[in-house]
Each structure stands twice: as C-alpha cells, then as structure tokens.
C-alpha cells in the first residue's frame, strides 16, 4: 500500500513537472532515451510504416472485450534494407479513426517505408501496458532489433488535455490509496486498543482470582488456628 501510494504520488509529480515544462524538443526516434521516472513523454520524428498495422484484440473467456491498433514506427532514415521497428504507436479505435488526418498534418518528410511525421506522446514504462504489442512483435522476426519505444500519441485530445486528465487520475489514485492506508492504520489501532482492553480485563480477572484465593487461604488458616486452640 505504501509503495503504491508512493508510485502514484511520484507519477503525479512527474506529470505536473511535464505540464510546467512544456512539450519536449523533437528527436529522431532512434535517439530517444526514456528517462527513469513514473511518467515520461517525448516528441518524435519517425517513419510511419504503413504496411505494418496490426489489430490487438483483448479477450476474456474467449469473448472480445476490447481492441487497440498497433502502428509500426521506424527511424526517419530507415530503408527497406534497414527495416526494423524502433517504436510502436498503440491507438484506440477512436484514435485510429482520426489517425490519417492527424498524421497528414504532421508530415515533415517522406522515407522509403512511409511518411516521416513529428508528433508527441506519452511513453509506456510498464511491460503490462505493452504486452499485446510485444506478442505481436514476436512474429516480426528480424524486423525487430533492440529496444522498442511504446508510445501513446496525443491524437483525440491535446497534450495539455491528456496530461491534465492523467494528473487528475494519479491524484485520485493517490487520495484513494491514502484513504485505504488511513483505514488500515485505524483498523490496526482498533485491534491494538481491543487487545489492550482484553489484556486489561484478563489481568483484572487474574488479580480478582488471586485476591479470592488469598482470602480463602486466610480464611482456611484462621479456621485451622481456631480448631487447634479448641
């Protein structure tokens, strides 16, 4: 609980820092290094590999529960002979519907694999968040080399709207975890007080029993002395 609360608090701080700092400077996808923090983002220049788009379907007990779309990204200068994924955009269906117009507005060049676009997005730091994409990439054989950056681009919402929503979510999570921690602490205090009360009652009963035994011993001794005197 304490670790989760600390993680949420740090994520909120990282998001607030990003909001205050403004959008990061653009870098080529192959030059990006994810900072070691709970929230990270970047502004990227990358080729959109239009021939490599995969639907990632979530299923529970065989039933479809959701769907994302994986769009492959390569270095801006990559050609057919140097084909390798360096990044993945993971899009919701709503984001994918808006993707063509969004991407066209951000084209800065054309490469051998597709248009080169410049865009911003948050970067995953969790294996769980990108697990489906990693499974899909496993089928790409030699097309995947080295580390892959998993990016959620700001498409449907602006960067500021997305980060404000993420900040609110992190703060709500932090508040909920603090409430749970307080409840656990209160429960622990209650157990301690009850334990102390039980111990006190137990000691009281023991003291009463000892006192009764002492009174009985005194009474028995008095009777024995009386009998001897008689």
PDB file of C-alpha atoms in Angstrom:
ATOM      1  CA  UNK A   1       0.000   0.000   0.000  1.00  0.00           C
ATOM      2  CA  UNK A   2       2.787   2.412   0.922  1.00  0.00           C
ATOM      3  CA  UNK A   3       4.731   1.559  -2.249  1.00  0.00           C
ATOM      4  CA  UNK A   4       1.654   2.029  -4.467  1.00  0.00           C
ATOM      5  CA  UNK A   5       0.884   5.353  -2.807  1.00  0.00           C
ATOM      6  CA  UNK A   6       4.457   6.485  -3.380  1.00  0.00           C
ATOM      7  CA  UNK A   7       4.272   5.434  -7.036  1.00  0.00           C
ATOM      8  CA  UNK A   8       1.050   7.392  -7.609  1.00  0.00           C
ATOM      9  CA  UNK A   9       2.445  10.437  -5.840  1.00  0.00           C
ATOM     10  CA  UNK A  10       5.629  10.364  -7.931  1.00  0.00           C
ATOM     11  CA  UNK A  11       3.639   9.903 -11.145  1.00  0.00           C
ATOM     12  CA  UNK A  12       1.527  12.957 -10.272  1.00  0.00           C
ATOM     13  CA  UNK A  13       4.701  14.966  -9.618  1.00  0.00           C
ATOM     14  CA  UNK A  14       6.230  13.846 -12.923  1.00  0.00           C
ATOM     15  CA  UNK A  15       3.091  14.818 -14.848  1.00  0.00           C
ATOM     16  CA  UNK A  16       2.938  18.215 -13.154  1.00  0.00           C
ATOM     17  CA  UNK A  17       6.608  18.788 -13.987  1.00  0.00           C
ATOM     18  CA  UNK A  18       5.906  17.916 -17.635  1.00  0.00           C
ATOM     19  CA  UNK A  19       2.965  20.329 -17.748  1.00  0.00           C
ATOM     20  CA  UNK A  20       5.075  23.123 -16.273  1.00  0.00           C
ATOM     21  CA  UNK A  21       7.994  22.461 -18.623  1.00  0.00           C
ATOM     22  CA  UNK A  22       6.014  22.342 -21.851  1.00  0.00           C
ATOM     23  CA  UNK A  23       6.454  19.914 -24.773  1.00  0.00           C
ATOM     24  CA  UNK A  24       9.890  18.290 -25.052  1.00  0.00           C
ATOM     25  CA  UNK A  25      12.151  19.064 -28.007  1.00  0.00           C
ATOM     26  CA  UNK A  26      11.799  16.791 -31.028  1.00  0.00           C
ATOM     27  CA  UNK A  27      14.312  13.974 -31.508  1.00  0.00           C
ATOM     28  CA  UNK A  28      14.701  11.202 -34.043  1.00  0.00           C
ATOM     29  CA  UNK A  29      13.064   8.041 -32.752  1.00  0.00           C
ATOM     30  CA  UNK A  30      16.368   6.146 -32.628  1.00  0.00           C
ATOM     31  CA  UNK A  31      17.899   8.892 -30.438  1.00  0.00           C
ATOM     32  CA  UNK A  32      15.189   8.820 -27.764  1.00  0.00           C
ATOM     33  CA  UNK A  33      16.170   7.665 -24.271  1.00  0.00           C
ATOM     34  CA  UNK A  34      13.312   7.193 -21.845  1.00  0.00           C
ATOM     35  CA  UNK A  35      14.026   8.914 -18.507  1.00  0.00           C
ATOM     36  CA  UNK A  36      13.818   6.768 -15.392  1.00  0.00           C
ATOM     37  CA  UNK A  37      10.605   8.197 -13.944  1.00  0.00           C
ATOM     38  CA  UNK A  38       6.971   7.213 -13.434  1.00  0.00           C
ATOM     39  CA  UNK A  39       5.668   9.353 -16.286  1.00  0.00           C
ATOM     40  CA  UNK A  40       7.576  10.132 -19.463  1.00  0.00           C
ATOM     41  CA  UNK A  41       6.788  11.589 -22.845  1.00  0.00           C
ATOM     42  CA  UNK A  42       8.605  12.641 -25.961  1.00  0.00           C
ATOM     43  CA  UNK A  43       8.353  14.489 -29.247  1.00  0.00           C
ATOM     44  CA  UNK A  44       9.457  12.174 -32.041  1.00  0.00           C
ATOM     45  CA  UNK A  45      10.401  12.170 -35.705  1.00  0.00           C
ATOM     46  CA  UNK A  46       9.717   8.742 -37.168  1.00  0.00           C
ATOM     47  CA  UNK A  47       8.590   6.957 -40.296  1.00  0.00           C
ATOM     48  CA  UNK A  48       5.116   5.510 -40.121  1.00  0.00           C
ATOM     49  CA  UNK A  49       5.404   2.003 -41.558  1.00  0.00           C
ATOM     50  CA  UNK A  50       2.035   1.998 -43.282  1.00  0.00           C
ATOM     51  CA  UNK A  51       2.337  -1.665 -44.297  1.00  0.00           C
ATOM     52  CA  UNK A  52       2.649  -2.775 -40.673  1.00  0.00           C
ATOM     53  CA  UNK A  53      -0.616  -2.179 -38.860  1.00  0.00           C
ATOM     54  CA  UNK A  54      -1.996  -4.822 -36.504  1.00  0.00           C
ATOM     55  CA  UNK A  55      -5.220  -5.065 -34.530  1.00  0.00           C
ATOM     56  CA  UNK A  56      -4.693  -6.134 -30.916  1.00  0.00           C
ATOM     57  CA  UNK A  57      -7.820  -7.830 -29.585  1.00  0.00           C
ATOM     58  CA  UNK A  58      -8.472  -8.266 -25.864  1.00  0.00           C
ATOM     59  CA  UNK A  59     -10.454 -11.373 -24.953  1.00  0.00           C
ATOM     60  CA  UNK A  60     -11.794 -12.715 -21.681  1.00  0.00           C
ATOM     61  CA  UNK A  61     -13.043 -16.305 -21.632  1.00  0.00           C
ATOM     62  CA  UNK A  62     -12.996 -16.253 -25.415  1.00  0.00           C
ATOM     63  CA  UNK A  63     -15.151 -13.133 -25.675  1.00  0.00           C
ATOM     64  CA  UNK A  64     -13.865  -9.902 -27.202  1.00  0.00           C
ATOM     65  CA  UNK A  65     -13.642  -7.197 -24.535  1.00  0.00           C
ATOM     66  CA  UNK A  66     -11.645  -4.526 -26.330  1.00  0.00           C
ATOM     67  CA  UNK A  67      -9.418  -3.645 -29.232  1.00  0.00           C
ATOM     68  CA  UNK A  68      -6.372  -1.467 -29.904  1.00  0.00           C
ATOM     69  CA  UNK A  69      -4.410  -0.886 -33.082  1.00  0.00           C
ATOM     70  CA  UNK A  70      -0.645  -1.168 -33.274  1.00  0.00           C
ATOM     71  CA  UNK A  71       1.115   1.034 -35.854  1.00  0.00           C
ATOM     72  CA  UNK A  72       4.785   0.380 -36.546  1.00  0.00           C
ATOM     73  CA  UNK A  73       7.389   3.144 -36.477  1.00  0.00           C
ATOM     74  CA  UNK A  74      10.930   3.153 -37.861  1.00  0.00           C
ATOM     75  CA  UNK A  75      13.869   5.546 -37.742  1.00  0.00           C
ATOM     76  CA  UNK A  76      13.428   8.551 -40.039  1.00  0.00           C
ATOM     77  CA  UNK A  77      16.255   7.381 -42.348  1.00  0.00           C
ATOM     78  CA  UNK A  78      15.448   3.645 -42.324  1.00  0.00           C
ATOM     79  CA  UNK A  79      15.074   1.951 -45.719  1.00  0.00           C
ATOM     80  CA  UNK A  80      13.937  -1.484 -46.859  1.00  0.00           C
ATOM     81  CA  UNK A  81      17.397  -2.885 -46.263  1.00  0.00           C
ATOM     82  CA  UNK A  82      17.491  -1.453 -42.731  1.00  0.00           C
ATOM     83  CA  UNK A  83      13.932  -2.310 -41.803  1.00  0.00           C
ATOM     84  CA  UNK A  84      13.485  -2.545 -38.067  1.00  0.00           C
ATOM     85  CA  UNK A  85      10.849  -1.407 -35.665  1.00  0.00           C
ATOM     86  CA  UNK A  86      12.068   1.202 -33.216  1.00  0.00           C
ATOM     87  CA  UNK A  87       8.691   2.310 -31.943  1.00  0.00           C
ATOM     88  CA  UNK A  88       5.073   1.324 -31.726  1.00  0.00           C
ATOM     89  CA  UNK A  89       2.047   3.572 -31.553  1.00  0.00           C
ATOM     90  CA  UNK A  90      -0.780   1.931 -29.615  1.00  0.00           C
ATOM     91  CA  UNK A  91      -4.101   3.505 -30.636  1.00  0.00           C
ATOM     92  CA  UNK A  92      -7.676   3.101 -29.523  1.00  0.00           C
ATOM     93  CA  UNK A  93     -10.240   2.592 -32.296  1.00  0.00           C
ATOM     94  CA  UNK A  94     -11.307   6.251 -31.931  1.00  0.00           C
ATOM     95  CA  UNK A  95      -7.671   7.375 -32.268  1.00  0.00           C
ATOM     96  CA  UNK A  96      -7.145   5.130 -35.293  1.00  0.00           C
ATOM     97  CA  UNK A  97     -10.206   6.626 -36.999  1.00  0.00           C
ATOM     98  CA  UNK A  98      -8.696  10.089 -36.521  1.00  0.00           C
ATOM     99  CA  UNK A  99      -5.164   8.937 -37.355  1.00  0.00           C
ATOM    100  CA  UNK A 100      -4.994   9.611 -41.163  1.00  0.00           C
ATOM    101  CA  UNK A 101      -5.914  13.314 -40.911  1.00  0.00           C
ATOM    102  CA  UNK A 102      -3.844  13.743 -37.741  1.00  0.00           C
ATOM    103  CA  UNK A 103      -0.763  12.174 -39.363  1.00  0.00           C
ATOM    104  CA  UNK A 104      -1.067  14.169 -42.589  1.00  0.00           C
ATOM    105  CA  UNK A 105      -0.937  17.404 -40.599  1.00  0.00           C
ATOM    106  CA  UNK A 106       2.376  16.305 -39.075  1.00  0.00           C
ATOM    107  CA  UNK A 107       4.267  15.078 -42.143  1.00  0.00           C
ATOM    108  CA  UNK A 108       7.748  16.643 -42.377  1.00  0.00           C
ATOM    109  CA  UNK A 109       9.334  14.337 -44.956  1.00  0.00           C
ATOM    110  CA  UNK A 110       8.907  11.078 -46.860  1.00  0.00           C
ATOM    111  CA  UNK A 111      11.043   7.985 -46.355  1.00  0.00           C
ATOM    112  CA  UNK A 112      11.376   4.635 -48.095  1.00  0.00           C
ATOM    113  CA  UNK A 113       8.925   2.978 -45.696  1.00  0.00           C
ATOM    114  CA  UNK A 114       6.361   5.731 -45.295  1.00  0.00           C
ATOM    115  CA  UNK A 115       5.825   9.355 -44.325  1.00  0.00           C
ATOM    116  CA  UNK A 116       8.067  10.882 -41.658  1.00  0.00           C
ATOM    117  CA  UNK A 117       5.945  12.640 -39.051  1.00  0.00           C
ATOM    118  CA  UNK A 118       6.757  14.707 -35.987  1.00  0.00           C
ATOM    119  CA  UNK A 119       4.465  14.090 -33.038  1.00  0.00           C
ATOM    120  CA  UNK A 120       4.241  13.940 -29.249  1.00  0.00           C
ATOM    121  CA  UNK A 121       3.002  11.226 -26.943  1.00  0.00           C
ATOM    122  CA  UNK A 122       3.437   9.531 -23.588  1.00  0.00           C
ATOM    123  CA  UNK A 123       5.808   6.580 -23.318  1.00  0.00           C
ATOM    124  CA  UNK A 124       4.946   3.368 -21.506  1.00  0.00           C
ATOM    125  CA  UNK A 125       7.174   2.187 -18.673  1.00  0.00           C
ATOM    126  CA  UNK A 126       5.182  -0.972 -17.993  1.00  0.00           C
ATOM    127  CA  UNK A 127       5.533  -4.369 -19.629  1.00  0.00           C
ATOM    128  CA  UNK A 128       1.864  -4.964 -18.912  1.00  0.00           C
ATOM    129  CA  UNK A 129       0.736  -1.912 -20.867  1.00  0.00           C
ATOM    130  CA  UNK A 130       2.519  -3.122 -23.989  1.00  0.00           C
ATOM    131  CA  UNK A 131       2.170  -6.894 -23.569  1.00  0.00           C
ATOM    132  CA  UNK A 132      -0.127  -7.370 -26.575  1.00  0.00           C
ATOM    133  CA  UNK A 133       2.134  -5.303 -28.774  1.00  0.00           C
ATOM    134  CA  UNK A 134       5.149  -7.327 -27.659  1.00  0.00           C
ATOM    135  CA  UNK A 135       3.353 -10.569 -28.513  1.00  0.00           C
ATOM    136  CA  UNK A 136       2.523  -9.207 -31.960  1.00  0.00           C
ATOM    137  CA  UNK A 137       6.107  -8.061 -32.491  1.00  0.00           C
ATOM    138  CA  UNK A 138       7.373 -11.555 -31.699  1.00  0.00           C
ATOM    139  CA  UNK A 139       6.040 -12.613 -35.122  1.00  0.00           C
ATOM    140  CA  UNK A 140       8.117  -9.981 -36.954  1.00  0.00           C
ATOM    141  CA  UNK A 141      11.367 -11.988 -36.789  1.00  0.00           C
ATOM    142  CA  UNK A 142      14.325  -9.918 -37.997  1.00  0.00           C
ATOM    143  CA  UNK A 143      12.242  -6.773 -38.376  1.00  0.00           C
ATOM    144  CA  UNK A 144      12.584  -6.045 -34.663  1.00  0.00           C
ATOM    145  CA  UNK A 145      16.012  -5.196 -33.284  1.00  0.00           C
ATOM    146  CA  UNK A 146      16.914  -3.748 -29.902  1.00  0.00           C
ATOM    147  CA  UNK A 147      14.594  -1.874 -27.579  1.00  0.00           C
ATOM    148  CA  UNK A 148      11.214  -0.688 -28.816  1.00  0.00           C
ATOM    149  CA  UNK A 149       9.538   2.530 -27.602  1.00  0.00           C
ATOM    150  CA  UNK A 150       5.815   2.122 -26.872  1.00  0.00           C
ATOM    151  CA  UNK A 151       4.055   5.424 -27.487  1.00  0.00           C
ATOM    152  CA  UNK A 152       0.507   6.637 -26.871  1.00  0.00           C
ATOM    153  CA  UNK A 153       0.282   9.721 -29.106  1.00  0.00           C
ATOM    154  CA  UNK A 154      -1.863  12.724 -28.296  1.00  0.00           C
ATOM    155  CA  UNK A 155      -4.476  12.377 -31.043  1.00  0.00           C
ATOM    156  CA  UNK A 156      -8.063  12.748 -29.863  1.00  0.00           C
ATOM    157  CA  UNK A 157      -7.095  15.106 -27.027  1.00  0.00           C
ATOM    158  CA  UNK A 158      -4.368  17.744 -26.958  1.00  0.00           C
ATOM    159  CA  UNK A 159      -1.235  17.191 -24.909  1.00  0.00           C
ATOM    160  CA  UNK A 160      -2.464  19.586 -22.227  1.00  0.00           C
ATOM    161  CA  UNK A 161      -5.884  17.887 -22.012  1.00  0.00           C
ATOM    162  CA  UNK A 162      -4.309  14.428 -21.869  1.00  0.00           C
ATOM    163  CA  UNK A 163      -1.812  15.362 -19.164  1.00  0.00           C
ATOM    164  CA  UNK A 164      -4.437  17.225 -17.095  1.00  0.00           C
ATOM    165  CA  UNK A 165      -6.644  14.120 -17.195  1.00  0.00           C
ATOM    166  CA  UNK A 166      -3.697  11.856 -16.305  1.00  0.00           C
ATOM    167  CA  UNK A 167      -2.754  14.175 -13.428  1.00  0.00           C
ATOM    168  CA  UNK A 168      -6.282  14.087 -12.038  1.00  0.00           C
ATOM    169  CA  UNK A 169      -6.335  10.297 -12.300  1.00  0.00           C
ATOM    170  CA  UNK A 170      -2.983   9.990 -10.493  1.00  0.00           C
ATOM    171  CA  UNK A 171      -4.135  12.377  -7.752  1.00  0.00           C
ATOM    172  CA  UNK A 172      -7.404  10.451  -7.330  1.00  0.00           C
ATOM    173  CA  UNK A 173      -5.474   7.206  -7.072  1.00  0.00           C
ATOM    174  CA  UNK A 174      -3.168   8.798  -4.504  1.00  0.00           C
ATOM    175  CA  UNK A 175      -6.168  10.027  -2.490  1.00  0.00           C
ATOM    176  CA  UNK A 176      -7.817   6.605  -2.591  1.00  0.00           C
ATOM    177  CA  UNK A 177      -4.605   4.887  -1.511  1.00  0.00           C
ATOM    178  CA  UNK A 178      -4.156   7.400   1.315  1.00  0.00           C
ATOM    179  CA  UNK A 179      -7.722   6.654   2.417  1.00  0.00           C
ATOM    180  CA  UNK A 180      -7.066   2.915   2.364  1.00  0.00           C
ATOM    181  CA  UNK A 181      -3.818   3.419   4.286  1.00  0.00           C
ATOM    182  CA  UNK A 182      -5.660   5.509   6.890  1.00  0.00           C
ATOM    183  CA  UNK A 183      -8.349   2.833   7.179  1.00  0.00           C
ATOM    184  CA  UNK A 184      -5.724   0.127   7.625  1.00  0.00           C
ATOM    185  CA  UNK A 185      -3.971   2.246  10.265  1.00  0.00           C
ATOM    186  CA  UNK A 186      -7.290   2.838  12.020  1.00  0.00           C
ATOM    187  CA  UNK A 187      -8.055  -0.875  11.893  1.00  0.00           C
ATOM    188  CA  UNK A 188      -4.623  -1.616  13.339  1.00  0.00           C
ATOM    189  CA  UNK A 189      -5.166   0.957  16.111  1.00  0.00           C
ATOM    190  CA  UNK A 190      -8.563  -0.575  16.829  1.00  0.00           C
ATOM    191  CA  UNK A 191      -7.020  -4.031  17.117  1.00  0.00           C
ATOM    192  CA  UNK A 192      -4.346  -2.629  19.431  1.00  0.00           C
ATOM    193  CA  UNK A 193      -6.921  -0.925  21.686  1.00  0.00           C
ATOM    194  CA  UNK A 194      -9.114  -4.023  21.747  1.00  0.00           C
ATOM    195  CA  UNK A 195      -6.067  -6.115  22.557  1.00  0.00           C
ATOM    196  CA  UNK A 196      -5.123  -3.761  25.357  1.00  0.00           C
ATOM    197  CA  UNK A 197      -8.708  -3.870  26.679  1.00  0.00           C
ATOM    198  CA  UNK A 198      -8.717  -7.657  26.582  1.00  0.00           C
ATOM    199  CA  UNK A 199      -5.359  -7.782  28.348  1.00  0.00           C
ATOM    200  CA  UNK A 200      -6.637  -5.348  30.960  1.00  0.00           C
ATOM    201  CA  UNK A 201      -9.761  -7.437  31.537  1.00  0.00           C
ATOM    202  CA  UNK A 202      -7.642 -10.571  31.676  1.00  0.00           C
ATOM    203  CA  UNK A 203      -5.290  -9.012  34.210  1.00  0.00           C
ATOM    204  CA  UNK A 204      -8.278  -7.815  36.246  1.00  0.00           C
ATOM    205  CA  UNK A 205      -9.740 -11.326  36.310  1.00  0.00           C
ATOM    206  CA  UNK A 206      -6.384 -12.796  37.277  1.00  0.00           C
ATOM    207  CA  UNK A 207      -5.987 -10.210  40.056  1.00  0.00           C
ATOM    208  CA  UNK A 208      -9.518 -10.972  41.317  1.00  0.00           C
ATOM    209  CA  UNK A 209      -8.774 -14.685  41.286  1.00  0.00           C
ATOM    210  CA  UNK A 210      -5.530 -14.185  43.218  1.00  0.00           C
ATOM    211  CA  UNK A 211      -7.270 -11.946  45.747  1.00  0.00           C
ATOM    212  CA  UNK A 212     -10.084 -14.501  46.242  1.00  0.00           C
ATOM    213  CA  UNK A 213      -7.502 -17.255  46.654  1.00  0.00           C
ATOM    214  CA  UNK A 214      -5.602 -15.172  49.233  1.00  0.00           C
ATOM    215  CA  UNK A 215      -8.849 -14.505  51.108  1.00  0.00           C
ATOM    216  CA  UNK A 216      -9.692 -18.203  51.025  1.00  0.00           C
ATOM    217  CA  UNK A 217      -6.207 -19.117  52.244  1.00  0.00           C
ATOM    218  CA  UNK A 218      -6.524 -16.599  55.103  1.00  0.00           C
ATOM    219  CA  UNK A 219      -9.968 -17.952  55.995  1.00  0.00           C
ATOM    220  CA  UNK A 220      -8.724 -21.552  55.955  1.00  0.00           C
ATOM    221  CA  UNK A 221      -5.721 -20.643  58.111  1.00  0.00           C
ATOM    222  CA  UNK A 222      -7.991 -18.856  60.594  1.00  0.00           C
ATOM    223  CA  UNK A 223     -10.221 -21.927  60.840  1.00  0.00           C
ATOM    224  CA  UNK A 224      -7.252 -24.220  61.333  1.00  0.00           C
ATOM    225  CA  UNK A 225      -5.890 -21.980  64.133  1.00  0.00           C
ATOM    226  CA  UNK A 226      -9.288 -21.948  65.761  1.00  0.00           C
ATOM    227  CA  UNK A 227      -9.521 -25.720  65.668  1.00  0.00           C
ATOM    228  CA  UNK A 228      -6.080 -26.102  67.245  1.00  0.00           C
ATOM    229  CA  UNK A 229      -6.942 -23.651  70.021  1.00  0.00           C
ATOM    230  CA  UNK A 230     -10.171 -25.543  70.635  1.00  0.00           C
TER     231      UNK A 230
END
